[in-house]
Amino acid sequence: MNIPKHIAIIMDGNGRWANLQGKKRIYGHFIGSTIIDKIAKKAKELKIEYLTLYTFSTENWKRPQNEVNFLMKLLGIQIRKKSDFMMKENIKFNCIGDITKLPQKQQEAILNLQEKTKNNSDLTINFAINYGSYMEIIRACKNICMDFSLNKLNCDNIDENIFEQYLYTKDIPDVDLLIRTGGEKRISNFLLWQIAYAEIIFLDKYWPEFNEDDLEYCIKEFSERKRRFGGLDD
């Protein structure tokens, strides 16, 4: 079976799943946060090298304040909880996005976990937190302009490889497989540059229902597709 090197997941449907259970949306977010460990273990078992999870988008700040407050609190709790798990499983934690907008405790938890796990090598998990692809690309353009003004960069030399070094995902391979749970069929401003040639699978299952078998199903579907990258079959 052809195993993707980099899988990205839009973990959608927590709130709608909770409503179907007759519970508040925040219950769905809590249950959804507990799914990550078993999916990470399965990804490691399958020799996936990178797993990127859309955790909190730049647009999520528009949600009701009580939900945002809960998500920030849950984020801090879960990141601190995952320290022992990631060390035991030899998983490296990485964060992409502008974490300076987060509460100070959450920023510290993120930085501490990145430092603690930086030498782990079986799997890298990227949490996309306060992440939006528009913001990422604009940020890259601003930094390129700054380096040009400081004579650190010749604009004639800019190509895809150089541009990618200004993204949050520098030194991380592009996404091979993008999975979105929850039944919606859109990208939602997630890794727009990095998924240019990704295979995409939309699932009707909500994220709290997603399990190891679903991950294997998606990888099997991926392995049966022909990736031509704009070319033709041999």
PDB file of C-alpha atoms in Angstrom:
ATOM      1  CA  MET A   1       0.000   0.000   0.000  1.00  0.00           C
ATOM      2  CA  ASN A   2       1.281   3.452  -0.944  1.00  0.00           C
ATOM      3  CA  ILE A   3       1.611   5.367   2.322  1.00  0.00           C
ATOM      4  CA  PRO A   4       1.383   9.184   2.233  1.00  0.00           C
ATOM      5  CA  LYS A   5       4.269  10.969   3.881  1.00  0.00           C
ATOM      6  CA  HIS A   6       2.150  13.903   5.081  1.00  0.00           C
ATOM      7  CA  ILE A   7      -1.539  13.771   6.056  1.00  0.00           C
ATOM      8  CA  ALA A   8      -3.544  16.857   7.015  1.00  0.00           C
ATOM      9  CA  ILE A   9      -6.944  16.657   8.721  1.00  0.00           C
ATOM     10  CA  ILE A  10      -9.700  19.245   9.075  1.00  0.00           C
ATOM     11  CA  MET A  11     -11.284  17.936  12.277  1.00  0.00           C
ATOM     12  CA  ASP A  12     -14.817  19.154  11.635  1.00  0.00           C
ATOM     13  CA  GLY A  13     -18.161  18.333  13.221  1.00  0.00           C
ATOM     14  CA  ASN A  14     -17.530  18.419  16.969  1.00  0.00           C
ATOM     15  CA  GLY A  15     -20.386  20.820  17.732  1.00  0.00           C
ATOM     16  CA  ARG A  16     -22.913  19.183  15.420  1.00  0.00           C
ATOM     17  CA  TRP A  17     -22.061  15.760  16.828  1.00  0.00           C
ATOM     18  CA  ALA A  18     -22.646  17.039  20.368  1.00  0.00           C
ATOM     19  CA  ASN A  19     -26.000  18.533  19.392  1.00  0.00           C
ATOM     20  CA  LEU A  20     -27.095  15.149  18.057  1.00  0.00           C
ATOM     21  CA  GLN A  21     -26.259  13.706  21.470  1.00  0.00           C
ATOM     22  CA  GLY A  22     -28.429  16.344  23.116  1.00  0.00           C
ATOM     23  CA  LYS A  23     -25.366  18.045  24.601  1.00  0.00           C
ATOM     24  CA  LYS A  24     -23.677  21.425  24.311  1.00  0.00           C
ATOM     25  CA  ARG A  25     -21.156  22.113  21.550  1.00  0.00           C
ATOM     26  CA  ILE A  26     -18.292  22.302  24.030  1.00  0.00           C
ATOM     27  CA  TYR A  27     -18.854  18.627  24.912  1.00  0.00           C
ATOM     28  CA  GLY A  28     -18.148  17.774  21.287  1.00  0.00           C
ATOM     29  CA  HIS A  29     -14.901  19.741  21.383  1.00  0.00           C
ATOM     30  CA  PHE A  30     -13.832  17.881  24.518  1.00  0.00           C
ATOM     31  CA  ILE A  31     -14.537  14.453  23.019  1.00  0.00           C
ATOM     32  CA  GLY A  32     -12.910  15.510  19.752  1.00  0.00           C
ATOM     33  CA  SER A  33      -9.724  16.426  21.593  1.00  0.00           C
ATOM     34  CA  THR A  34      -9.472  12.901  22.996  1.00  0.00           C
ATOM     35  CA  ILE A  35      -9.495  11.344  19.510  1.00  0.00           C
ATOM     36  CA  ILE A  36      -6.124  12.809  18.568  1.00  0.00           C
ATOM     37  CA  ASP A  37      -3.940  10.403  20.571  1.00  0.00           C
ATOM     38  CA  LYS A  38      -5.311   7.219  19.031  1.00  0.00           C
ATOM     39  CA  ILE A  39      -5.113   8.672  15.518  1.00  0.00           C
ATOM     40  CA  ALA A  40      -1.534   9.754  16.187  1.00  0.00           C
ATOM     41  CA  LYS A  41      -0.617   6.254  17.388  1.00  0.00           C
ATOM     42  CA  LYS A  42      -2.160   4.720  14.281  1.00  0.00           C
ATOM     43  CA  ALA A  43      -0.360   7.197  12.031  1.00  0.00           C
ATOM     44  CA  LYS A  44       2.906   6.285  13.711  1.00  0.00           C
ATOM     45  CA  GLU A  45       2.160   2.573  13.279  1.00  0.00           C
ATOM     46  CA  LEU A  46       1.513   3.139   9.571  1.00  0.00           C
ATOM     47  CA  LYS A  47       4.822   5.035   9.206  1.00  0.00           C
ATOM     48  CA  ILE A  48       3.229   8.387   8.416  1.00  0.00           C
ATOM     49  CA  GLU A  49       5.940  11.018   8.895  1.00  0.00           C
ATOM     50  CA  TYR A  50       3.827  14.173   9.320  1.00  0.00           C
ATOM     51  CA  LEU A  51       0.298  14.708  10.614  1.00  0.00           C
ATOM     52  CA  THR A  52      -1.118  18.249  10.513  1.00  0.00           C
ATOM     53  CA  LEU A  53      -4.331  18.959  12.421  1.00  0.00           C
ATOM     54  CA  TYR A  54      -6.500  22.052  11.952  1.00  0.00           C
ATOM     55  CA  THR A  55      -6.952  22.861  15.622  1.00  0.00           C
ATOM     56  CA  PHE A  56      -8.070  26.513  15.730  1.00  0.00           C
ATOM     57  CA  SER A  57      -8.371  28.789  12.715  1.00  0.00           C
ATOM     58  CA  THR A  58      -8.019  32.548  12.430  1.00  0.00           C
ATOM     59  CA  GLU A  59     -11.754  32.599  11.698  1.00  0.00           C
ATOM     60  CA  ASN A  60     -12.682  30.654  14.840  1.00  0.00           C
ATOM     61  CA  TRP A  61     -12.342  33.854  16.903  1.00  0.00           C
ATOM     62  CA  LYS A  62     -15.742  34.825  15.426  1.00  0.00           C
ATOM     63  CA  ARG A  63     -17.483  32.108  17.442  1.00  0.00           C
ATOM     64  CA  PRO A  64     -19.425  32.928  20.646  1.00  0.00           C
ATOM     65  CA  GLN A  65     -17.076  34.166  23.365  1.00  0.00           C
ATOM     66  CA  ASN A  66     -17.940  31.361  25.793  1.00  0.00           C
ATOM     67  CA  GLU A  67     -17.040  28.768  23.154  1.00  0.00           C
ATOM     68  CA  VAL A  68     -13.751  30.514  22.333  1.00  0.00           C
ATOM     69  CA  ASN A  69     -12.880  30.712  26.037  1.00  0.00           C
ATOM     70  CA  PHE A  70     -13.580  27.005  26.439  1.00  0.00           C
ATOM     71  CA  LEU A  71     -11.481  26.130  23.387  1.00  0.00           C
ATOM     72  CA  MET A  72      -8.538  28.136  24.732  1.00  0.00           C
ATOM     73  CA  LYS A  73      -8.813  26.442  28.119  1.00  0.00           C
ATOM     74  CA  LEU A  74      -9.152  23.004  26.509  1.00  0.00           C
ATOM     75  CA  LEU A  75      -6.163  23.709  24.276  1.00  0.00           C
ATOM     76  CA  GLY A  76      -3.932  24.442  27.252  1.00  0.00           C
ATOM     77  CA  ILE A  77      -5.110  21.368  29.154  1.00  0.00           C
ATOM     78  CA  GLN A  78      -4.687  19.022  26.202  1.00  0.00           C
ATOM     79  CA  ILE A  79      -1.221  20.291  25.268  1.00  0.00           C
ATOM     80  CA  ARG A  80      -0.004  19.819  28.827  1.00  0.00           C
ATOM     81  CA  LYS A  81      -1.587  16.347  28.942  1.00  0.00           C
ATOM     82  CA  LYS A  82       0.073  15.298  25.702  1.00  0.00           C
ATOM     83  CA  SER A  83       3.599  15.801  27.016  1.00  0.00           C
ATOM     84  CA  ASP A  84       3.942  12.321  28.530  1.00  0.00           C
ATOM     85  CA  PHE A  85       2.129  10.700  25.610  1.00  0.00           C
ATOM     86  CA  MET A  86       4.396  12.268  23.010  1.00  0.00           C
ATOM     87  CA  MET A  87       7.565  11.431  24.899  1.00  0.00           C
ATOM     88  CA  LYS A  88       6.441   7.812  25.335  1.00  0.00           C
ATOM     89  CA  GLU A  89       5.515   7.496  21.652  1.00  0.00           C
ATOM     90  CA  ASN A  90       8.592   9.395  20.387  1.00  0.00           C
ATOM     91  CA  ILE A  91       6.366  11.979  18.670  1.00  0.00           C
ATOM     92  CA  LYS A  92       7.556  15.493  17.893  1.00  0.00           C
ATOM     93  CA  PHE A  93       5.098  18.332  18.520  1.00  0.00           C
ATOM     94  CA  ASN A  94       5.121  21.393  16.298  1.00  0.00           C
ATOM     95  CA  CYS A  95       2.798  24.375  16.058  1.00  0.00           C
ATOM     96  CA  ILE A  96       1.991  26.401  12.950  1.00  0.00           C
ATOM     97  CA  GLY A  97       0.122  29.691  13.176  1.00  0.00           C
ATOM     98  CA  ASP A  98       0.369  32.959  15.104  1.00  0.00           C
ATOM     99  CA  ILE A  99       0.356  31.877  18.728  1.00  0.00           C
ATOM    100  CA  THR A 100       1.088  35.426  19.949  1.00  0.00           C
ATOM    101  CA  LYS A 101      -2.675  36.018  19.896  1.00  0.00           C
ATOM    102  CA  LEU A 102      -3.268  33.209  22.425  1.00  0.00           C
ATOM    103  CA  PRO A 103      -3.390  33.628  26.224  1.00  0.00           C
ATOM    104  CA  GLN A 104       0.075  33.608  27.798  1.00  0.00           C
ATOM    105  CA  LYS A 105      -0.365  30.235  29.531  1.00  0.00           C
ATOM    106  CA  GLN A 106      -1.281  28.561  26.261  1.00  0.00           C
ATOM    107  CA  GLN A 107       1.702  30.130  24.504  1.00  0.00           C
ATOM    108  CA  GLU A 108       4.031  28.837  27.206  1.00  0.00           C
ATOM    109  CA  ALA A 109       2.535  25.341  27.066  1.00  0.00           C
ATOM    110  CA  ILE A 110       3.018  25.213  23.294  1.00  0.00           C
ATOM    111  CA  LEU A 111       6.622  26.425  23.428  1.00  0.00           C
ATOM    112  CA  ASN A 112       7.473  24.056  26.283  1.00  0.00           C
ATOM    113  CA  LEU A 113       6.083  21.040  24.441  1.00  0.00           C
ATOM    114  CA  GLN A 114       7.909  21.978  21.248  1.00  0.00           C
ATOM    115  CA  GLU A 115      11.167  22.204  23.153  1.00  0.00           C
ATOM    116  CA  LYS A 116      10.619  18.993  25.108  1.00  0.00           C
ATOM    117  CA  THR A 117       9.808  16.896  22.041  1.00  0.00           C
ATOM    118  CA  LYS A 118      12.156  18.501  19.498  1.00  0.00           C
ATOM    119  CA  ASN A 119      14.396  15.421  19.236  1.00  0.00           C
ATOM    120  CA  ASN A 120      11.571  12.882  18.883  1.00  0.00           C
ATOM    121  CA  SER A 121      11.534  11.251  15.474  1.00  0.00           C
ATOM    122  CA  ASP A 122       8.815   8.635  14.883  1.00  0.00           C
ATOM    123  CA  LEU A 123       6.147  11.147  13.866  1.00  0.00           C
ATOM    124  CA  THR A 124       5.774  14.928  13.714  1.00  0.00           C
ATOM    125  CA  ILE A 125       2.376  16.344  14.637  1.00  0.00           C
ATOM    126  CA  ASN A 126       1.716  19.905  13.547  1.00  0.00           C
ATOM    127  CA  PHE A 127      -1.087  21.635  15.428  1.00  0.00           C
ATOM    128  CA  ALA A 128      -2.449  24.494  13.296  1.00  0.00           C
ATOM    129  CA  ILE A 129      -3.424  27.002  15.999  1.00  0.00           C
ATOM    130  CA  ASN A 130      -4.654  30.488  15.121  1.00  0.00           C
ATOM    131  CA  TYR A 131      -3.775  29.448  11.604  1.00  0.00           C
ATOM    132  CA  GLY A 132      -5.163  30.709   8.314  1.00  0.00           C
ATOM    133  CA  SER A 133      -3.582  30.219   4.923  1.00  0.00           C
ATOM    134  CA  TYR A 134      -4.327  33.774   3.747  1.00  0.00           C
ATOM    135  CA  MET A 135      -2.525  35.115   6.814  1.00  0.00           C
ATOM    136  CA  GLU A 136       0.387  32.711   6.302  1.00  0.00           C
ATOM    137  CA  ILE A 137       0.922  33.748   2.665  1.00  0.00           C
ATOM    138  CA  ILE A 138       0.636  37.478   3.450  1.00  0.00           C
ATOM    139  CA  ARG A 139       3.103  37.008   6.317  1.00  0.00           C
ATOM    140  CA  ALA A 140       5.511  35.282   3.927  1.00  0.00           C
ATOM    141  CA  CYS A 141       5.231  38.151   1.428  1.00  0.00           C
ATOM    142  CA  LYS A 142       5.914  40.739   4.130  1.00  0.00           C
ATOM    143  CA  ASN A 143       8.999  38.859   5.315  1.00  0.00           C
ATOM    144  CA  ILE A 144      10.261  38.523   1.747  1.00  0.00           C
ATOM    145  CA  CYS A 145       9.858  42.285   1.290  1.00  0.00           C
ATOM    146  CA  MET A 146      11.741  42.892   4.526  1.00  0.00           C
ATOM    147  CA  ASP A 147      14.621  40.647   3.490  1.00  0.00           C
ATOM    148  CA  PHE A 148      14.723  42.357   0.092  1.00  0.00           C
ATOM    149  CA  SER A 149      14.938  45.783   1.761  1.00  0.00           C
ATOM    150  CA  LEU A 150      17.858  44.500   3.855  1.00  0.00           C
ATOM    151  CA  ASN A 151      19.612  43.170   0.722  1.00  0.00           C
ATOM    152  CA  LYS A 152      19.260  39.618   1.989  1.00  0.00           C
ATOM    153  CA  LEU A 153      17.266  38.498  -1.016  1.00  0.00           C
ATOM    154  CA  ASN A 154      17.384  39.052  -4.768  1.00  0.00           C
ATOM    155  CA  CYS A 155      13.838  39.080  -6.135  1.00  0.00           C
ATOM    156  CA  ASP A 156      15.016  37.563  -9.417  1.00  0.00           C
ATOM    157  CA  ASN A 157      15.998  34.436  -7.478  1.00  0.00           C
ATOM    158  CA  ILE A 158      12.615  33.851  -5.832  1.00  0.00           C
ATOM    159  CA  ASP A 159      11.095  30.534  -6.821  1.00  0.00           C
ATOM    160  CA  GLU A 160       8.770  28.009  -5.191  1.00  0.00           C
ATOM    161  CA  ASN A 161      11.504  26.579  -2.996  1.00  0.00           C
ATOM    162  CA  ILE A 162      12.565  29.971  -1.648  1.00  0.00           C
ATOM    163  CA  PHE A 163       8.967  31.087  -1.082  1.00  0.00           C
ATOM    164  CA  GLU A 164       8.238  27.920   0.893  1.00  0.00           C
ATOM    165  CA  GLN A 165      11.018  28.806   3.319  1.00  0.00           C
ATOM    166  CA  TYR A 166       8.915  31.767   4.445  1.00  0.00           C
ATOM    167  CA  LEU A 167       5.894  29.615   5.294  1.00  0.00           C
ATOM    168  CA  TYR A 168       5.161  28.093   8.691  1.00  0.00           C
ATOM    169  CA  THR A 169       5.723  24.688   7.096  1.00  0.00           C
ATOM    170  CA  LYS A 170       9.260  25.326   5.873  1.00  0.00           C
ATOM    171  CA  ASP A 171      11.291  22.116   5.735  1.00  0.00           C
ATOM    172  CA  ILE A 172       8.065  20.071   5.905  1.00  0.00           C
ATOM    173  CA  PRO A 173       6.975  18.267   2.713  1.00  0.00           C
ATOM    174  CA  ASP A 174       3.750  19.257   1.004  1.00  0.00           C
ATOM    175  CA  VAL A 175       0.551  17.484   2.002  1.00  0.00           C
ATOM    176  CA  ASP A 176      -0.104  14.205   0.180  1.00  0.00           C
ATOM    177  CA  LEU A 177      -3.564  13.530   1.616  1.00  0.00           C
ATOM    178  CA  LEU A 178      -6.108  15.964   3.041  1.00  0.00           C
ATOM    179  CA  ILE A 179      -9.023  14.522   5.028  1.00  0.00           C
ATOM    180  CA  ARG A 180     -12.043  16.518   6.137  1.00  0.00           C
ATOM    181  CA  THR A 181     -14.625  15.029   8.479  1.00  0.00           C
ATOM    182  CA  GLY A 182     -18.112  16.383   9.158  1.00  0.00           C
ATOM    183  CA  GLY A 183     -19.698  16.174   5.726  1.00  0.00           C
ATOM    184  CA  GLU A 184     -18.668  19.607   4.441  1.00  0.00           C
ATOM    185  CA  LYS A 185     -16.798  19.826   1.143  1.00  0.00           C
ATOM    186  CA  ARG A 186     -14.565  22.853   1.377  1.00  0.00           C
ATOM    187  CA  ILE A 187     -10.984  23.679   2.351  1.00  0.00           C
ATOM    188  CA  SER A 188     -11.698  26.531   4.812  1.00  0.00           C
ATOM    189  CA  ASN A 189      -8.463  28.481   4.339  1.00  0.00           C
ATOM    190  CA  PHE A 190      -6.280  25.527   5.348  1.00  0.00           C
ATOM    191  CA  LEU A 191      -2.808  24.977   3.855  1.00  0.00           C
ATOM    192  CA  LEU A 192      -3.793  26.395   0.472  1.00  0.00           C
ATOM    193  CA  TRP A 193      -0.208  26.415  -0.824  1.00  0.00           C
ATOM    194  CA  GLN A 194       0.729  23.059   0.688  1.00  0.00           C
ATOM    195  CA  ILE A 195      -2.260  21.100  -0.688  1.00  0.00           C
ATOM    196  CA  ALA A 196      -1.778  22.163  -4.323  1.00  0.00           C
ATOM    197  CA  TYR A 197      -1.451  18.519  -5.413  1.00  0.00           C
ATOM    198  CA  ALA A 198      -2.907  16.736  -2.396  1.00  0.00           C
ATOM    199  CA  GLU A 199      -5.492  14.020  -2.766  1.00  0.00           C
ATOM    200  CA  ILE A 200      -8.660  15.065  -0.897  1.00  0.00           C
ATOM    201  CA  ILE A 201     -11.169  12.854   0.909  1.00  0.00           C
ATOM    202  CA  PHE A 202     -14.370  14.222   2.453  1.00  0.00           C
ATOM    203  CA  LEU A 203     -16.074  12.046   5.056  1.00  0.00           C
ATOM    204  CA  ASP A 204     -19.622  12.340   6.384  1.00  0.00           C
ATOM    205  CA  LYS A 205     -18.476  11.151   9.816  1.00  0.00           C
ATOM    206  CA  TYR A 206     -18.066  13.794  12.489  1.00  0.00           C
ATOM    207  CA  TRP A 207     -14.614  14.088  14.048  1.00  0.00           C
ATOM    208  CA  PRO A 208     -15.612  12.519  17.419  1.00  0.00           C
ATOM    209  CA  GLU A 209     -16.638   9.409  15.440  1.00  0.00           C
ATOM    210  CA  PHE A 210     -13.405   9.178  13.452  1.00  0.00           C
ATOM    211  CA  ASN A 211     -11.266   6.158  14.325  1.00  0.00           C
ATOM    212  CA  GLU A 212      -8.244   4.132  13.254  1.00  0.00           C
ATOM    213  CA  ASP A 213     -10.236   2.146  10.687  1.00  0.00           C
ATOM    214  CA  ASP A 214     -11.331   5.391   9.047  1.00  0.00           C
ATOM    215  CA  LEU A 215      -7.706   6.508   8.789  1.00  0.00           C
ATOM    216  CA  GLU A 216      -6.762   3.205   7.172  1.00  0.00           C
ATOM    217  CA  TYR A 217      -9.721   3.516   4.771  1.00  0.00           C
ATOM    218  CA  CYS A 218      -8.532   6.965   3.684  1.00  0.00           C
ATOM    219  CA  ILE A 219      -4.977   5.744   3.155  1.00  0.00           C
ATOM    220  CA  LYS A 220      -6.229   2.784   1.112  1.00  0.00           C
ATOM    221  CA  GLU A 221      -8.295   5.164  -1.019  1.00  0.00           C
ATOM    222  CA  PHE A 222      -5.216   7.372  -1.440  1.00  0.00           C
ATOM    223  CA  SER A 223      -3.035   4.432  -2.477  1.00  0.00           C
ATOM    224  CA  GLU A 224      -5.488   3.481  -5.237  1.00  0.00           C
ATOM    225  CA  ARG A 225      -5.438   6.918  -6.863  1.00  0.00           C
ATOM    226  CA  LYS A 226      -3.010   7.910  -9.624  1.00  0.00           C
ATOM    227  CA  ARG A 227      -1.102  11.085  -8.842  1.00  0.00           C
ATOM    228  CA  ARG A 228       0.003  12.662 -12.143  1.00  0.00           C
ATOM    229  CA  PHE A 229       1.052  16.117 -10.895  1.00  0.00           C
ATOM    230  CA  GLY A 230      -0.113  17.623 -14.198  1.00  0.00           C
ATOM    231  CA  GLY A 231       1.564  14.978 -16.338  1.00  0.00           C
ATOM    232  CA  LEU A 232       0.322  11.842 -18.069  1.00  0.00           C
ATOM    233  CA  ASP A 233       0.422   8.159 -17.176  1.00  0.00           C
ATOM    234  CA  ASP A 234       3.549   6.310 -18.234  1.00  0.00           C
TER     235      ASP A 234
END
